mmCIF file with all atom_site columns, C-alpha atoms in Angstrom:
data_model
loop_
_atom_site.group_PDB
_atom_site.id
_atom_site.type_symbol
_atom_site.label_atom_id
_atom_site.label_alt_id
_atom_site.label_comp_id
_atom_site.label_asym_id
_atom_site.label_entity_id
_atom_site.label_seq_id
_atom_site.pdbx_PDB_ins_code
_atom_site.Cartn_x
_atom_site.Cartn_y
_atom_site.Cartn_z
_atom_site.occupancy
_atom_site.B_iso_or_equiv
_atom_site.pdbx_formal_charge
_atom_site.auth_seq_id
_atom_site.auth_comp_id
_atom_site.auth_asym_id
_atom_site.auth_atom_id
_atom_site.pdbx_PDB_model_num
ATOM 1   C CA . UNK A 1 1   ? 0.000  0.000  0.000   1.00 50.00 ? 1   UNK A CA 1
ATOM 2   C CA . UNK A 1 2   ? 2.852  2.518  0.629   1.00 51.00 ? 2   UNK A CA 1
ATOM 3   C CA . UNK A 1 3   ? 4.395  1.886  -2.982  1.00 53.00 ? 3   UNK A CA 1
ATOM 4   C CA . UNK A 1 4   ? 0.817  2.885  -4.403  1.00 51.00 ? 4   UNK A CA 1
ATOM 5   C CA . UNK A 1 5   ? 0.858  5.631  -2.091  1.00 49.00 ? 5   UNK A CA 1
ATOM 6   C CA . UNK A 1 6   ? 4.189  7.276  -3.189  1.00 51.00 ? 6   UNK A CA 1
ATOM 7   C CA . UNK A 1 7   ? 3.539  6.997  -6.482  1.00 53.00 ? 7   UNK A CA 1
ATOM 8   C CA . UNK A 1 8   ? 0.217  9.094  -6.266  1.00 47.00 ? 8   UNK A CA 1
ATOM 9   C CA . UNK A 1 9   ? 1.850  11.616 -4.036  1.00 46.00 ? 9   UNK A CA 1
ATOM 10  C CA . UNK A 1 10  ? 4.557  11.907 -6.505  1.00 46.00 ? 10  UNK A CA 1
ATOM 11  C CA . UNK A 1 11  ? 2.457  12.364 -9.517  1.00 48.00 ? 11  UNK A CA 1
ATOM 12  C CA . UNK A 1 12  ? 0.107  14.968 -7.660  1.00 49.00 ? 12  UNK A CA 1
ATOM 13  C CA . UNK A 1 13  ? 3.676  16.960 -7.195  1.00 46.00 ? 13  UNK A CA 1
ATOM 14  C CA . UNK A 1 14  ? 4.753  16.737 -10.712 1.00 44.00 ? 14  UNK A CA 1
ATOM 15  C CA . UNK A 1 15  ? 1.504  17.603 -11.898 1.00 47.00 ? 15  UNK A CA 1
ATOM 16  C CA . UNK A 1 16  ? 1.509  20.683 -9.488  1.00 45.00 ? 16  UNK A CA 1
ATOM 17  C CA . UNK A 1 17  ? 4.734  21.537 -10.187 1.00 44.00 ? 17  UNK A CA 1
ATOM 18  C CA . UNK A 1 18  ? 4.322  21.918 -14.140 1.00 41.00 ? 18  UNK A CA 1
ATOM 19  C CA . UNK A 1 19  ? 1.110  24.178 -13.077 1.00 39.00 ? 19  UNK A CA 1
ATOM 20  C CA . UNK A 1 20  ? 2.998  25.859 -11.021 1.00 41.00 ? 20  UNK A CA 1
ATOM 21  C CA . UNK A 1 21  ? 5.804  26.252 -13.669 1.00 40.00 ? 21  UNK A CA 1
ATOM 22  C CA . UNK A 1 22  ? 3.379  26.464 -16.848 1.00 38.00 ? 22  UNK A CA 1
ATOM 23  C CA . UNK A 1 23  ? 1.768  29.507 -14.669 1.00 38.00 ? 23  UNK A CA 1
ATOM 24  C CA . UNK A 1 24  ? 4.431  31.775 -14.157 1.00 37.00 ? 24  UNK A CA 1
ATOM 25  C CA . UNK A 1 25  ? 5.816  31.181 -17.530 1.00 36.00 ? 25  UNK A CA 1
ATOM 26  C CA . UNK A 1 26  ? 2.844  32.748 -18.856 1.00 38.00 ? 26  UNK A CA 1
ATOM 27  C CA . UNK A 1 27  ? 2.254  35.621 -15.656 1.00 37.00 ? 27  UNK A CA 1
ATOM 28  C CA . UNK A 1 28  ? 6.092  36.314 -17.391 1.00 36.00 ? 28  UNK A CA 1
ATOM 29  C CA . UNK A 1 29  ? 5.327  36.941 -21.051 1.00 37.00 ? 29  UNK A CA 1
ATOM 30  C CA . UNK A 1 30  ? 3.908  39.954 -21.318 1.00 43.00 ? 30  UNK A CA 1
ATOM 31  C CA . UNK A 1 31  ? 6.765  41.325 -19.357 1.00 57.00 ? 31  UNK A CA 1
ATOM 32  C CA . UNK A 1 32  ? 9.163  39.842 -21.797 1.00 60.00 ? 32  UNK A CA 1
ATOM 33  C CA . UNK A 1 33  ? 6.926  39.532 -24.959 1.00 71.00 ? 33  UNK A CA 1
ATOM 34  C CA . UNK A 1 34  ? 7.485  40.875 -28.406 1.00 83.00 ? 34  UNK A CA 1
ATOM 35  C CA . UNK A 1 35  ? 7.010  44.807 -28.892 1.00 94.00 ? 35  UNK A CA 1
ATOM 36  C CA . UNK A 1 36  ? 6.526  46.608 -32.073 1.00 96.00 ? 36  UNK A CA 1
ATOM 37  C CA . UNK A 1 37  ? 6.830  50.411 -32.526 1.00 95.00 ? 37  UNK A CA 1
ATOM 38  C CA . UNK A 1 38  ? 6.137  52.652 -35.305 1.00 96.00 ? 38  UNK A CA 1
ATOM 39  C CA . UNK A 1 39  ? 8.737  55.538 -36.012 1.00 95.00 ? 39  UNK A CA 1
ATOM 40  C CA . UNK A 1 40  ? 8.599  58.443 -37.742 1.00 94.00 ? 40  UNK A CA 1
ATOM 41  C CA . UNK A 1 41  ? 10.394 61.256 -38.285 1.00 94.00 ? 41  UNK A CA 1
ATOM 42  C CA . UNK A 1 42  ? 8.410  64.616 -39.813 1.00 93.00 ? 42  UNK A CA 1
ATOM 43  C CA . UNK A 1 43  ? 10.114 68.182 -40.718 1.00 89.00 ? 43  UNK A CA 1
ATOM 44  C CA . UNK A 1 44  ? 6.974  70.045 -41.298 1.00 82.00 ? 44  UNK A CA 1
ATOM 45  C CA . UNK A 1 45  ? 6.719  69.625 -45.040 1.00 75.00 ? 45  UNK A CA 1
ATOM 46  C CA . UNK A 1 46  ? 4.059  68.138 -47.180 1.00 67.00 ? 46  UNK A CA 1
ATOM 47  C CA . UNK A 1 47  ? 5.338  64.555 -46.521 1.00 65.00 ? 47  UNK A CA 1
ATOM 48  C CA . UNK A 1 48  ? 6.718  62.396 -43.608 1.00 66.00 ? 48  UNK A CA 1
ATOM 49  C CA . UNK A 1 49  ? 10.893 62.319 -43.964 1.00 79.00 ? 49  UNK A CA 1
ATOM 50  C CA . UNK A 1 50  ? 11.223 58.649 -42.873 1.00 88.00 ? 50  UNK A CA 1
ATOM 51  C CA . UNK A 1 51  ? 9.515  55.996 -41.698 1.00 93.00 ? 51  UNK A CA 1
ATOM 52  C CA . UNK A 1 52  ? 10.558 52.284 -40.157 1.00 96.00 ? 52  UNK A CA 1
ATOM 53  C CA . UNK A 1 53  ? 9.172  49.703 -37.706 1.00 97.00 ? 53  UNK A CA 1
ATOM 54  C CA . UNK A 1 54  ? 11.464 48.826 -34.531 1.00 96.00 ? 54  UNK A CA 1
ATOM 55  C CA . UNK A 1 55  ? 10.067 44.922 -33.528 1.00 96.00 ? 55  UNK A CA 1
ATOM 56  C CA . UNK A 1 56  ? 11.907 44.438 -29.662 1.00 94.00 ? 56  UNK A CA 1
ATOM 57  C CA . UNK A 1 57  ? 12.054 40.932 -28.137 1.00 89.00 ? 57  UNK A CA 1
ATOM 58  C CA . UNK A 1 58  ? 13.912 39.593 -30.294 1.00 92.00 ? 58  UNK A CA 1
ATOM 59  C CA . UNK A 1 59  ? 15.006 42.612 -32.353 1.00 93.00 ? 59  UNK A CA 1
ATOM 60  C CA . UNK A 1 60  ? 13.766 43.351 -36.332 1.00 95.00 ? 60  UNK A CA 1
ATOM 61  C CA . UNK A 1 61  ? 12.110 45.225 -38.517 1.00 96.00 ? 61  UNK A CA 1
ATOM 62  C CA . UNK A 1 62  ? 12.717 47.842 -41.186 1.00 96.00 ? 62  UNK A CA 1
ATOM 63  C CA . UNK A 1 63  ? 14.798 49.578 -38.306 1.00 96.00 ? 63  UNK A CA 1
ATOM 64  C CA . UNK A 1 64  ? 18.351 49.591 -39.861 1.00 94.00 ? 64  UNK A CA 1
ATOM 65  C CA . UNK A 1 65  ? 19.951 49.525 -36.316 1.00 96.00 ? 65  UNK A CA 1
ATOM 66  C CA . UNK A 1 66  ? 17.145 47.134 -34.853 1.00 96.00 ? 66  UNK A CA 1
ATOM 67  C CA . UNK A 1 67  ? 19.445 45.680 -32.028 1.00 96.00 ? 67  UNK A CA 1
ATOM 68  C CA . UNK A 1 68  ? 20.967 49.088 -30.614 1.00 95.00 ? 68  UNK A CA 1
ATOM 69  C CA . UNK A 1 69  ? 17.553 50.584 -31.001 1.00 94.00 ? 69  UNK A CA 1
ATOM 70  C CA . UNK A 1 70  ? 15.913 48.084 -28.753 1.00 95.00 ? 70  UNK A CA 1
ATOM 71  C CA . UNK A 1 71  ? 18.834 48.080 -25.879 1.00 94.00 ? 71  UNK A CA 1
ATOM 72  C CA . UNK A 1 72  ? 18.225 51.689 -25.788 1.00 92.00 ? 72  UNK A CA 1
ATOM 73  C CA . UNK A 1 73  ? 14.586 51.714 -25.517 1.00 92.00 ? 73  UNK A CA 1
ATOM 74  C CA . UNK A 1 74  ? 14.802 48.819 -22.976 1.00 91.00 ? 74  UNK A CA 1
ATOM 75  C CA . UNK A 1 75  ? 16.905 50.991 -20.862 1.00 91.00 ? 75  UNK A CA 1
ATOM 76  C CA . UNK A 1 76  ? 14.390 53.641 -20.606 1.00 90.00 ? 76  UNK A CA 1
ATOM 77  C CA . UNK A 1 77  ? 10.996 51.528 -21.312 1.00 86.00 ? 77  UNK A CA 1
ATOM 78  C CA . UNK A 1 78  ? 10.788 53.001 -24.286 1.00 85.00 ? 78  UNK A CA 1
ATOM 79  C CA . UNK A 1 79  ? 10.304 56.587 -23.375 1.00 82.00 ? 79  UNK A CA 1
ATOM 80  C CA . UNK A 1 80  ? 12.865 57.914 -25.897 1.00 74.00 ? 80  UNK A CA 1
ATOM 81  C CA . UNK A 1 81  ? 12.130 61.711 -23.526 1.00 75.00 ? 81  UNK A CA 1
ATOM 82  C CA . UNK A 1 82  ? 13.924 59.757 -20.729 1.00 84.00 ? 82  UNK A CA 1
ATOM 83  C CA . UNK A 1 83  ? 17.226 58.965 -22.393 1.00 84.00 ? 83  UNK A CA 1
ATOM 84  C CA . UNK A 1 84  ? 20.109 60.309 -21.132 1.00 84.00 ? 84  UNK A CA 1
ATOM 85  C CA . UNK A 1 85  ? 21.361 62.806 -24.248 1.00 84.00 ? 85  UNK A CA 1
ATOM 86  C CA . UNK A 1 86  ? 25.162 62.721 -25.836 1.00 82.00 ? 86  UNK A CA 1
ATOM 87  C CA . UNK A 1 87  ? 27.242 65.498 -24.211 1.00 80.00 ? 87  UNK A CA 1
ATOM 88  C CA . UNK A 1 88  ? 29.962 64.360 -26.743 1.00 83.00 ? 88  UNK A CA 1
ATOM 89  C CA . UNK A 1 89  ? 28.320 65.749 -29.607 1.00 78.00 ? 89  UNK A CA 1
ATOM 90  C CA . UNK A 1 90  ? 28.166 69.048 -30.500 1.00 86.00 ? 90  UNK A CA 1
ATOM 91  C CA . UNK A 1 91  ? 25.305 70.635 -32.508 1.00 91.00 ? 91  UNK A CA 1
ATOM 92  C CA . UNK A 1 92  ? 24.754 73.886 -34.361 1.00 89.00 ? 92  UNK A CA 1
ATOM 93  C CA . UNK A 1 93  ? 21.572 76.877 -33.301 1.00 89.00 ? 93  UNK A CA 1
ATOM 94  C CA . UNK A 1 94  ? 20.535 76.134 -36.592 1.00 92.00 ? 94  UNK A CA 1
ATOM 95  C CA . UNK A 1 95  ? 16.699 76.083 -36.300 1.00 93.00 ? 95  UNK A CA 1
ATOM 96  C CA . UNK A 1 96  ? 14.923 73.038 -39.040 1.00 91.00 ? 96  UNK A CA 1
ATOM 97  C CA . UNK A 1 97  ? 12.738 71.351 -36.363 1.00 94.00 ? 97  UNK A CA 1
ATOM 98  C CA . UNK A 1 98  ? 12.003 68.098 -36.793 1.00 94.00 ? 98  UNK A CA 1
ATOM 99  C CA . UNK A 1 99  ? 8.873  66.046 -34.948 1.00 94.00 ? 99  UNK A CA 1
ATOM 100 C CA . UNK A 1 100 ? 10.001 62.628 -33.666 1.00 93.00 ? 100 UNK A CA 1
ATOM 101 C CA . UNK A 1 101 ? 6.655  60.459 -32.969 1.00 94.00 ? 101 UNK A CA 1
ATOM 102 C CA . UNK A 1 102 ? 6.344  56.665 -31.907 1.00 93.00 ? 102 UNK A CA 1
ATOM 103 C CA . UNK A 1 103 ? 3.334  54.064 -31.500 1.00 95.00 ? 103 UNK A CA 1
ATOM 104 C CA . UNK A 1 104 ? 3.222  51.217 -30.901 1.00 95.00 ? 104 UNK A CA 1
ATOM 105 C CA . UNK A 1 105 ? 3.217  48.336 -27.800 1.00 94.00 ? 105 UNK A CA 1
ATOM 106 C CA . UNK A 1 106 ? 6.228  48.057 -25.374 1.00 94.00 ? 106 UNK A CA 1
ATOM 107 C CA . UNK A 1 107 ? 5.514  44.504 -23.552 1.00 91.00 ? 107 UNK A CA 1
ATOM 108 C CA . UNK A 1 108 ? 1.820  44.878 -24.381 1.00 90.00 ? 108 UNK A CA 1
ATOM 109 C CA . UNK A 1 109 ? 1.405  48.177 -22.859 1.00 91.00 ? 109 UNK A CA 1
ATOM 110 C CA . UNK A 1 110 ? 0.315  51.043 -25.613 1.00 93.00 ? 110 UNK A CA 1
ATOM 111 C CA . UNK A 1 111 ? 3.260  53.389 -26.168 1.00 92.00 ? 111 UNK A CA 1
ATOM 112 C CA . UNK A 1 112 ? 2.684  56.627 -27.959 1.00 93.00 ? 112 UNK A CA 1
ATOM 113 C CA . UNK A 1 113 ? 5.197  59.806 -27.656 1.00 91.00 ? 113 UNK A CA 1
ATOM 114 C CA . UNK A 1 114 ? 5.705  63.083 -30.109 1.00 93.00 ? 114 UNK A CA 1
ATOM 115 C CA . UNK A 1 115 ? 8.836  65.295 -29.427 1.00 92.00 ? 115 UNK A CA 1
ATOM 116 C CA . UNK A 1 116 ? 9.683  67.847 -31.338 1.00 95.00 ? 116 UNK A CA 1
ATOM 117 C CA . UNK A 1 117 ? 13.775 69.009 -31.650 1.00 94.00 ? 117 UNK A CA 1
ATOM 118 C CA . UNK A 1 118 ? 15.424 72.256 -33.001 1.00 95.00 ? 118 UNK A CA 1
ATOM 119 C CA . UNK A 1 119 ? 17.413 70.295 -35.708 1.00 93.00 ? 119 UNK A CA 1
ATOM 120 C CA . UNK A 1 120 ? 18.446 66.452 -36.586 1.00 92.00 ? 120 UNK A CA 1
ATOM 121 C CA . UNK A 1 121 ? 21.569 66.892 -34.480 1.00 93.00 ? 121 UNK A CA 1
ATOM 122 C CA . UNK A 1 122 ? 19.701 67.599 -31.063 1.00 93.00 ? 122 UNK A CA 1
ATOM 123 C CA . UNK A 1 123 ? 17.483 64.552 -32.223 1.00 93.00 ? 123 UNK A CA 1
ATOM 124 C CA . UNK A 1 124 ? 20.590 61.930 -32.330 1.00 92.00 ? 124 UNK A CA 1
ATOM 125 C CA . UNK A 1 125 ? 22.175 63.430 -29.911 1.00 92.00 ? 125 UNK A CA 1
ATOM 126 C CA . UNK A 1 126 ? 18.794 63.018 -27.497 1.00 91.00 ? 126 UNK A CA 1
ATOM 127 C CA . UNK A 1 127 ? 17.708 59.725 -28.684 1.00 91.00 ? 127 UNK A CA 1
ATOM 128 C CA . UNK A 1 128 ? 20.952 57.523 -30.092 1.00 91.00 ? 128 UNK A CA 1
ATOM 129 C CA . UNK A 1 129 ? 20.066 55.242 -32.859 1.00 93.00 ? 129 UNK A CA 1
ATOM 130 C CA . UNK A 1 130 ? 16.545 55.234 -31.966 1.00 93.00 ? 130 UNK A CA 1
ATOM 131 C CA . UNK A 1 131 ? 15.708 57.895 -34.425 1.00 92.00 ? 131 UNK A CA 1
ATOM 132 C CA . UNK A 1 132 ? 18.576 56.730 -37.221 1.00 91.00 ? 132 UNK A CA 1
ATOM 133 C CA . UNK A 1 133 ? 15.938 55.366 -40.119 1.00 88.00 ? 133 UNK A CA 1
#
């Protein structure tokens, strides 16, 4: 009767266990699921200047530098506003503004933010390679 016994008990913990484990795998995804985001870059004329889709987790897209893109936006959960700009660059007063926008998901969650910058120079220097299309 024990042998019976044991056996039960340690199928009712394996079955548990894989609940258990099938559970948190999925409570975990969205955290760490794929994100898409929509960039765009606009200088006030009749049409957009560039467009390209960033796809995070794993890294793609028309984005040329996909994989940079995505470590920076991880970094600052994808508010570009919250990146730390590039001191090491050094950019004229020349004023051609230029609208940065992006929509999309970031792990699920909707994402949507619109900057505008004085010229392409304060852009890169603000927001890395997230803005190279």
């Amino acid at each position: 009767m024990a042998k019976p016994m044991r056996r039960a008990l340690l199928t009712s913990a394996l079955i548990a266990g894989t609940v258990i484990a099938s559970a948190s795998t999925v409570a975990a995804a969205p955290a760490n699921g794929p994100s898409t985001l929509r960039l765009s870059l606009d200088t006030g004329g009749a049409s957009v200047r560039s467009i390209a889709v960033l796809e995070c987790h794993p890294a793609g897209g028309t984005h040329k530098h996909a994989a940079q893109a995505c470590t920076e936006l991880e970094t600052v959960q994808a508010d570009f506003r919250q990146m730390t700009p590039d001191q090491s660059k050094a950019c004229t007063h020349q004023y051609q503004p230029i609208t940065a926008k992006l929509e999309g998901n970031w792990h699920g969650k909707p994402v949507s933010f619109t900057e505008t910058y004085p010229n392409s120079c304060v852009l890169k220097s603000e927001t890395g390679v997230v803005f190279d299309l």
